[in-house]
């Protein structure tokens, strides 16, 4: 019997929605499911989507990566996790994560690596790997670039849990919604990004922002001025 797809991709206009569909295990990622997610991200980006929305089914974003999968080597599992991270960060589309319930371990990493993220105020976030007896070395390879290094180390070492409000205050989210209002707020957030022709500008704006970060800070205003004039 063919295994059920656990990642769903729906492309409508400028927006691609990727939905995690394994609510029976709180959308925890098996190696196969990570492979499906990497493929869905790549497919959405190749389809020309301006915005990729990632969300979970069943009231949870994801409980993280399944540990100790039968018949799957640790190397294969971690290689697939890296493939997802690479696809997510490399996407030319703007990425938006919608978090209801929990985002733990690997799943919290996806939120941290998103361009934009919205969550319910009562959502729960944690890099909980240390509590399960191992050092999340892949997380530590990128998190200090997303947060002040001491804060990144604290979140990993303590495995402490954050609410949506706390994650927003740390800059790991861009918006929060009141409990029970996340779906509406996330849909409105996505709509404002792509309506009125703005969707056509999202990819260019993301690429330009990334390119500017590679320039010396003192040179950025001058470069921006010259390039703004050329584009008029």
PDB file of C-alpha atoms in Angstrom:
ATOM      1  CA  UNK A   1       0.000   0.000   0.000  1.00  0.00           C
ATOM      2  CA  UNK A   2       1.338   3.469  -0.914  1.00  0.00           C
ATOM      3  CA  UNK A   3       2.159   5.595   2.104  1.00  0.00           C
ATOM      4  CA  UNK A   4       0.045   8.710   2.541  1.00  0.00           C
ATOM      5  CA  UNK A   5       1.690  12.007   1.650  1.00  0.00           C
ATOM      6  CA  UNK A   6       2.370  13.895   4.867  1.00  0.00           C
ATOM      7  CA  UNK A   7       3.231  17.224   3.244  1.00  0.00           C
ATOM      8  CA  UNK A   8       0.678  18.990   1.073  1.00  0.00           C
ATOM      9  CA  UNK A   9       1.483  21.762  -1.427  1.00  0.00           C
ATOM     10  CA  UNK A  10      -1.179  24.126  -2.752  1.00  0.00           C
ATOM     11  CA  UNK A  11      -0.129  26.917  -5.143  1.00  0.00           C
ATOM     12  CA  UNK A  12      -2.696  29.631  -5.748  1.00  0.00           C
ATOM     13  CA  UNK A  13      -1.593  32.727  -7.580  1.00  0.00           C
ATOM     14  CA  UNK A  14       1.443  34.261  -5.908  1.00  0.00           C
ATOM     15  CA  UNK A  15       1.070  32.210  -2.722  1.00  0.00           C
ATOM     16  CA  UNK A  16       2.138  28.607  -2.110  1.00  0.00           C
ATOM     17  CA  UNK A  17       0.874  26.953   1.068  1.00  0.00           C
ATOM     18  CA  UNK A  18       2.718  23.943   2.461  1.00  0.00           C
ATOM     19  CA  UNK A  19       0.825  22.013   5.130  1.00  0.00           C
ATOM     20  CA  UNK A  20       2.273  19.372   7.453  1.00  0.00           C
ATOM     21  CA  UNK A  21      -0.265  16.533   7.649  1.00  0.00           C
ATOM     22  CA  UNK A  22       0.769  14.083  10.369  1.00  0.00           C
ATOM     23  CA  UNK A  23      -1.418  15.218  13.285  1.00  0.00           C
ATOM     24  CA  UNK A  24      -1.412  11.739  14.835  1.00  0.00           C
ATOM     25  CA  UNK A  25       2.194  12.362  15.939  1.00  0.00           C
ATOM     26  CA  UNK A  26       1.904  16.156  16.314  1.00  0.00           C
ATOM     27  CA  UNK A  27       3.476  16.614  12.875  1.00  0.00           C
ATOM     28  CA  UNK A  28       6.828  15.299  14.099  1.00  0.00           C
ATOM     29  CA  UNK A  29       9.170  14.823  11.158  1.00  0.00           C
ATOM     30  CA  UNK A  30      10.235  11.401   9.978  1.00  0.00           C
ATOM     31  CA  UNK A  31      13.061  11.235   7.466  1.00  0.00           C
ATOM     32  CA  UNK A  32      10.552  10.575   4.684  1.00  0.00           C
ATOM     33  CA  UNK A  33       8.446  13.545   5.739  1.00  0.00           C
ATOM     34  CA  UNK A  34      11.505  15.804   5.700  1.00  0.00           C
ATOM     35  CA  UNK A  35      12.176  14.625   2.164  1.00  0.00           C
ATOM     36  CA  UNK A  36       8.618  15.523   1.177  1.00  0.00           C
ATOM     37  CA  UNK A  37       9.019  18.965   2.722  1.00  0.00           C
ATOM     38  CA  UNK A  38      12.291  19.665   0.889  1.00  0.00           C
ATOM     39  CA  UNK A  39      10.634  18.657  -2.380  1.00  0.00           C
ATOM     40  CA  UNK A  40       7.566  20.822  -1.685  1.00  0.00           C
ATOM     41  CA  UNK A  41       9.684  23.892  -0.917  1.00  0.00           C
ATOM     42  CA  UNK A  42      11.680  23.425  -4.119  1.00  0.00           C
ATOM     43  CA  UNK A  43       8.520  22.846  -6.171  1.00  0.00           C
ATOM     44  CA  UNK A  44       6.844  25.975  -4.767  1.00  0.00           C
ATOM     45  CA  UNK A  45       9.904  28.082  -5.509  1.00  0.00           C
ATOM     46  CA  UNK A  46      10.240  26.707  -9.037  1.00  0.00           C
ATOM     47  CA  UNK A  47       6.548  27.435  -9.640  1.00  0.00           C
ATOM     48  CA  UNK A  48       7.388  31.106  -9.160  1.00  0.00           C
ATOM     49  CA  UNK A  49       5.510  31.640  -5.904  1.00  0.00           C
ATOM     50  CA  UNK A  50       6.261  34.995  -4.318  1.00  0.00           C
ATOM     51  CA  UNK A  51       5.286  33.782  -0.848  1.00  0.00           C
ATOM     52  CA  UNK A  52       5.605  30.308   0.690  1.00  0.00           C
ATOM     53  CA  UNK A  53       3.461  29.731   3.780  1.00  0.00           C
ATOM     54  CA  UNK A  54       4.338  26.778   6.032  1.00  0.00           C
ATOM     55  CA  UNK A  55       1.789  25.558   8.574  1.00  0.00           C
ATOM     56  CA  UNK A  56       0.760  22.457  10.497  1.00  0.00           C
ATOM     57  CA  UNK A  57      -2.505  20.527  10.568  1.00  0.00           C
ATOM     58  CA  UNK A  58      -4.409  19.551  13.683  1.00  0.00           C
ATOM     59  CA  UNK A  59      -3.633  22.425  16.029  1.00  0.00           C
ATOM     60  CA  UNK A  60       0.143  21.831  16.135  1.00  0.00           C
ATOM     61  CA  UNK A  61       3.003  23.119  14.038  1.00  0.00           C
ATOM     62  CA  UNK A  62       5.469  20.312  14.783  1.00  0.00           C
ATOM     63  CA  UNK A  63       6.936  18.408  17.724  1.00  0.00           C
ATOM     64  CA  UNK A  64      10.295  18.307  15.943  1.00  0.00           C
ATOM     65  CA  UNK A  65      12.253  15.448  14.405  1.00  0.00           C
ATOM     66  CA  UNK A  66      11.406  11.817  15.225  1.00  0.00           C
ATOM     67  CA  UNK A  67      14.348  10.257  17.058  1.00  0.00           C
ATOM     68  CA  UNK A  68      15.538   6.673  16.612  1.00  0.00           C
ATOM     69  CA  UNK A  69      13.550   5.798  13.506  1.00  0.00           C
ATOM     70  CA  UNK A  70      13.568   2.087  12.776  1.00  0.00           C
ATOM     71  CA  UNK A  71      15.493   1.246   9.611  1.00  0.00           C
ATOM     72  CA  UNK A  72      16.861   4.766   9.174  1.00  0.00           C
ATOM     73  CA  UNK A  73      20.449   5.712   9.954  1.00  0.00           C
ATOM     74  CA  UNK A  74      21.233   8.859  11.916  1.00  0.00           C
ATOM     75  CA  UNK A  75      23.278  10.090   8.952  1.00  0.00           C
ATOM     76  CA  UNK A  76      20.319   9.727   6.579  1.00  0.00           C
ATOM     77  CA  UNK A  77      18.025  11.560   9.002  1.00  0.00           C
ATOM     78  CA  UNK A  78      20.432  14.441   9.550  1.00  0.00           C
ATOM     79  CA  UNK A  79      21.245  14.706   5.835  1.00  0.00           C
ATOM     80  CA  UNK A  80      17.537  15.101   5.151  1.00  0.00           C
ATOM     81  CA  UNK A  81      17.241  17.734   7.878  1.00  0.00           C
ATOM     82  CA  UNK A  82      20.077  19.645   6.215  1.00  0.00           C
ATOM     83  CA  UNK A  83      18.327  19.328   2.838  1.00  0.00           C
ATOM     84  CA  UNK A  84      15.203  20.956   4.284  1.00  0.00           C
ATOM     85  CA  UNK A  85      17.200  23.764   5.870  1.00  0.00           C
ATOM     86  CA  UNK A  86      19.063  24.408   2.616  1.00  0.00           C
ATOM     87  CA  UNK A  87      15.861  24.498   0.561  1.00  0.00           C
ATOM     88  CA  UNK A  88      14.123  26.779   3.074  1.00  0.00           C
ATOM     89  CA  UNK A  89      16.958  29.289   3.323  1.00  0.00           C
ATOM     90  CA  UNK A  90      17.707  29.202  -0.423  1.00  0.00           C
ATOM     91  CA  UNK A  91      14.107  29.837  -1.490  1.00  0.00           C
ATOM     92  CA  UNK A  92      13.813  32.921  -3.665  1.00  0.00           C
ATOM     93  CA  UNK A  93      10.248  33.362  -2.434  1.00  0.00           C
ATOM     94  CA  UNK A  94       9.588  35.055   0.894  1.00  0.00           C
ATOM     95  CA  UNK A  95       8.938  32.386   3.537  1.00  0.00           C
ATOM     96  CA  UNK A  96       6.250  32.727   6.222  1.00  0.00           C
ATOM     97  CA  UNK A  97       5.811  30.209   9.031  1.00  0.00           C
ATOM     98  CA  UNK A  98       2.472  29.972  10.875  1.00  0.00           C
ATOM     99  CA  UNK A  99       2.781  28.411  14.331  1.00  0.00           C
ATOM    100  CA  UNK A 100      -0.051  27.032  16.383  1.00  0.00           C
ATOM    101  CA  UNK A 101       0.647  24.785  19.367  1.00  0.00           C
ATOM    102  CA  UNK A 102       4.285  23.730  19.608  1.00  0.00           C
ATOM    103  CA  UNK A 103       7.382  24.232  17.466  1.00  0.00           C
ATOM    104  CA  UNK A 104      10.129  22.115  18.991  1.00  0.00           C
ATOM    105  CA  UNK A 105      13.712  21.272  18.009  1.00  0.00           C
ATOM    106  CA  UNK A 106      14.073  20.995  14.239  1.00  0.00           C
ATOM    107  CA  UNK A 107      10.674  22.684  13.799  1.00  0.00           C
ATOM    108  CA  UNK A 108      11.727  25.680  15.899  1.00  0.00           C
ATOM    109  CA  UNK A 109      14.769  25.879  13.654  1.00  0.00           C
ATOM    110  CA  UNK A 110      12.517  26.270  10.611  1.00  0.00           C
ATOM    111  CA  UNK A 111      10.750  29.151  12.342  1.00  0.00           C
ATOM    112  CA  UNK A 112      14.070  30.790  13.222  1.00  0.00           C
ATOM    113  CA  UNK A 113      15.231  30.498   9.597  1.00  0.00           C
ATOM    114  CA  UNK A 114      12.015  31.883   8.088  1.00  0.00           C
ATOM    115  CA  UNK A 115      11.888  35.342   6.570  1.00  0.00           C
ATOM    116  CA  UNK A 116       8.660  36.046   8.471  1.00  0.00           C
ATOM    117  CA  UNK A 117       6.787  34.156  11.188  1.00  0.00           C
ATOM    118  CA  UNK A 118       3.477  34.537  12.977  1.00  0.00           C
ATOM    119  CA  UNK A 119       2.261  32.500  15.945  1.00  0.00           C
ATOM    120  CA  UNK A 120      -0.488  32.322  18.489  1.00  0.00           C
ATOM    121  CA  UNK A 121       0.464  34.188  21.655  1.00  0.00           C
ATOM    122  CA  UNK A 122       0.153  30.915  23.593  1.00  0.00           C
ATOM    123  CA  UNK A 123       2.286  28.856  21.158  1.00  0.00           C
ATOM    124  CA  UNK A 124       5.305  27.087  22.654  1.00  0.00           C
ATOM    125  CA  UNK A 125       8.849  27.141  21.275  1.00  0.00           C
ATOM    126  CA  UNK A 126      11.919  25.243  22.476  1.00  0.00           C
ATOM    127  CA  UNK A 127      15.180  23.801  21.287  1.00  0.00           C
ATOM    128  CA  UNK A 128      14.613  20.752  23.480  1.00  0.00           C
ATOM    129  CA  UNK A 129      17.379  18.482  22.192  1.00  0.00           C
ATOM    130  CA  UNK A 130      19.620  18.853  25.276  1.00  0.00           C
ATOM    131  CA  UNK A 131      16.739  17.679  27.457  1.00  0.00           C
ATOM    132  CA  UNK A 132      16.671  14.512  25.315  1.00  0.00           C
ATOM    133  CA  UNK A 133      20.368  13.871  25.801  1.00  0.00           C
ATOM    134  CA  UNK A 134      22.168  15.240  22.748  1.00  0.00           C
ATOM    135  CA  UNK A 135      23.739  18.455  21.496  1.00  0.00           C
ATOM    136  CA  UNK A 136      21.879  19.994  18.515  1.00  0.00           C
ATOM    137  CA  UNK A 137      24.984  20.712  16.484  1.00  0.00           C
ATOM    138  CA  UNK A 138      23.091  21.615  13.316  1.00  0.00           C
ATOM    139  CA  UNK A 139      21.062  24.206  15.235  1.00  0.00           C
ATOM    140  CA  UNK A 140      24.260  25.644  16.697  1.00  0.00           C
ATOM    141  CA  UNK A 141      25.704  25.958  13.189  1.00  0.00           C
ATOM    142  CA  UNK A 142      23.168  28.663  12.228  1.00  0.00           C
ATOM    143  CA  UNK A 143      21.357  30.007  15.304  1.00  0.00           C
ATOM    144  CA  UNK A 144      24.165  32.364  16.438  1.00  0.00           C
ATOM    145  CA  UNK A 145      23.762  34.145  13.095  1.00  0.00           C
ATOM    146  CA  UNK A 146      20.066  34.695  13.794  1.00  0.00           C
ATOM    147  CA  UNK A 147      20.374  35.755  17.439  1.00  0.00           C
ATOM    148  CA  UNK A 148      23.046  37.249  19.679  1.00  0.00           C
ATOM    149  CA  UNK A 149      25.429  34.311  20.282  1.00  0.00           C
ATOM    150  CA  UNK A 150      24.973  34.251  24.065  1.00  0.00           C
ATOM    151  CA  UNK A 151      21.193  34.181  23.700  1.00  0.00           C
ATOM    152  CA  UNK A 152      21.392  31.405  21.103  1.00  0.00           C
ATOM    153  CA  UNK A 153      23.598  29.368  23.431  1.00  0.00           C
ATOM    154  CA  UNK A 154      21.218  29.956  26.352  1.00  0.00           C
ATOM    155  CA  UNK A 155      18.200  28.717  24.395  1.00  0.00           C
ATOM    156  CA  UNK A 156      20.057  25.552  23.389  1.00  0.00           C
ATOM    157  CA  UNK A 157      21.731  24.781  26.726  1.00  0.00           C
ATOM    158  CA  UNK A 158      18.701  25.459  28.892  1.00  0.00           C
ATOM    159  CA  UNK A 159      16.130  23.935  26.504  1.00  0.00           C
ATOM    160  CA  UNK A 160      13.784  26.507  27.986  1.00  0.00           C
ATOM    161  CA  UNK A 161      10.350  27.042  26.534  1.00  0.00           C
ATOM    162  CA  UNK A 162       9.185  30.342  25.073  1.00  0.00           C
ATOM    163  CA  UNK A 163       5.658  31.594  24.513  1.00  0.00           C
ATOM    164  CA  UNK A 164       4.704  33.344  21.313  1.00  0.00           C
ATOM    165  CA  UNK A 165       4.973  36.703  23.050  1.00  0.00           C
ATOM    166  CA  UNK A 166       8.471  35.865  24.313  1.00  0.00           C
ATOM    167  CA  UNK A 167       9.602  34.649  20.882  1.00  0.00           C
ATOM    168  CA  UNK A 168       8.324  37.893  19.353  1.00  0.00           C
ATOM    169  CA  UNK A 169      10.280  39.956  21.897  1.00  0.00           C
ATOM    170  CA  UNK A 170      13.464  38.066  20.959  1.00  0.00           C
ATOM    171  CA  UNK A 171      12.933  38.698  17.242  1.00  0.00           C
ATOM    172  CA  UNK A 172      12.186  35.056  16.384  1.00  0.00           C
ATOM    173  CA  UNK A 173       8.670  36.015  15.256  1.00  0.00           C
ATOM    174  CA  UNK A 174       7.448  39.029  13.328  1.00  0.00           C
ATOM    175  CA  UNK A 175       3.843  38.947  14.593  1.00  0.00           C
ATOM    176  CA  UNK A 176       1.654  37.254  17.181  1.00  0.00           C
ATOM    177  CA  UNK A 177      -2.092  36.683  17.205  1.00  0.00           C
ATOM    178  CA  UNK A 178      -4.495  36.269  20.084  1.00  0.00           C
ATOM    179  CA  UNK A 179      -5.347  32.630  20.891  1.00  0.00           C
ATOM    180  CA  UNK A 180      -8.089  31.432  18.572  1.00  0.00           C
ATOM    181  CA  UNK A 181      -7.411  34.146  15.993  1.00  0.00           C
ATOM    182  CA  UNK A 182      -4.240  32.801  14.362  1.00  0.00           C
ATOM    183  CA  UNK A 183      -5.766  31.430  11.154  1.00  0.00           C
ATOM    184  CA  UNK A 184      -7.533  34.680  10.368  1.00  0.00           C
ATOM    185  CA  UNK A 185      -4.500  36.788  11.301  1.00  0.00           C
ATOM    186  CA  UNK A 186      -2.131  34.612   9.239  1.00  0.00           C
ATOM    187  CA  UNK A 187      -4.416  34.735   6.187  1.00  0.00           C
ATOM    188  CA  UNK A 188      -4.619  38.528   6.470  1.00  0.00           C
ATOM    189  CA  UNK A 189      -0.842  38.768   6.902  1.00  0.00           C
ATOM    190  CA  UNK A 190      -0.263  36.727   3.742  1.00  0.00           C
ATOM    191  CA  UNK A 191      -2.881  38.689   1.832  1.00  0.00           C
ATOM    192  CA  UNK A 192      -1.298  42.039   2.660  1.00  0.00           C
ATOM    193  CA  UNK A 193       2.058  40.776   1.369  1.00  0.00           C
ATOM    194  CA  UNK A 194       0.815  39.804  -2.086  1.00  0.00           C
ATOM    195  CA  UNK A 195      -2.222  42.038  -2.754  1.00  0.00           C
ATOM    196  CA  UNK A 196      -2.199  45.191  -4.889  1.00  0.00           C
ATOM    197  CA  UNK A 197       0.610  43.888  -7.058  1.00  0.00           C
ATOM    198  CA  UNK A 198       3.105  43.653  -4.190  1.00  0.00           C
ATOM    199  CA  UNK A 199       3.549  39.929  -4.793  1.00  0.00           C
ATOM    200  CA  UNK A 200       5.535  40.694  -7.933  1.00  0.00           C
ATOM    201  CA  UNK A 201       8.038  42.659  -5.828  1.00  0.00           C
ATOM    202  CA  UNK A 202       8.603  40.175  -2.993  1.00  0.00           C
ATOM    203  CA  UNK A 203      11.318  38.086  -4.622  1.00  0.00           C
ATOM    204  CA  UNK A 204      13.243  41.163  -5.763  1.00  0.00           C
ATOM    205  CA  UNK A 205      12.989  42.787  -2.339  1.00  0.00           C
ATOM    206  CA  UNK A 206      14.223  39.645  -0.564  1.00  0.00           C
ATOM    207  CA  UNK A 207      17.152  39.219  -2.948  1.00  0.00           C
ATOM    208  CA  UNK A 208      18.100  42.886  -2.653  1.00  0.00           C
ATOM    209  CA  UNK A 209      17.994  42.830   1.164  1.00  0.00           C
ATOM    210  CA  UNK A 210      20.267  39.767   1.206  1.00  0.00           C
ATOM    211  CA  UNK A 211      22.697  41.390  -1.225  1.00  0.00           C
ATOM    212  CA  UNK A 212      22.832  44.580   0.841  1.00  0.00           C
ATOM    213  CA  UNK A 213      23.816  42.617   3.945  1.00  0.00           C
ATOM    214  CA  UNK A 214      26.954  41.513   2.094  1.00  0.00           C
ATOM    215  CA  UNK A 215      27.997  45.126   1.454  1.00  0.00           C
ATOM    216  CA  UNK A 216      29.968  47.245   3.953  1.00  0.00           C
ATOM    217  CA  UNK A 217      27.432  49.093   6.150  1.00  0.00           C
ATOM    218  CA  UNK A 218      28.871  52.490   5.315  1.00  0.00           C
ATOM    219  CA  UNK A 219      28.424  51.836   1.585  1.00  0.00           C
ATOM    220  CA  UNK A 220      24.842  50.585   1.686  1.00  0.00           C
ATOM    221  CA  UNK A 221      23.025  53.977   1.515  1.00  0.00           C
ATOM    222  CA  UNK A 222      25.089  55.117  -1.447  1.00  0.00           C
ATOM    223  CA  UNK A 223      24.565  51.851  -3.323  1.00  0.00           C
ATOM    224  CA  UNK A 224      20.844  51.961  -2.565  1.00  0.00           C
ATOM    225  CA  UNK A 225      20.586  55.540  -3.830  1.00  0.00           C
ATOM    226  CA  UNK A 226      22.355  54.814  -7.092  1.00  0.00           C
ATOM    227  CA  UNK A 227      20.389  51.647  -7.751  1.00  0.00           C
ATOM    228  CA  UNK A 228      17.083  53.350  -6.869  1.00  0.00           C
ATOM    229  CA  UNK A 229      17.783  56.043  -9.426  1.00  0.00           C
ATOM    230  CA  UNK A 230      18.672  53.499 -12.100  1.00  0.00           C
ATOM    231  CA  UNK A 231      15.432  51.592 -11.521  1.00  0.00           C
ATOM    232  CA  UNK A 232      13.194  54.660 -11.976  1.00  0.00           C
TER     233      UNK A 232
END
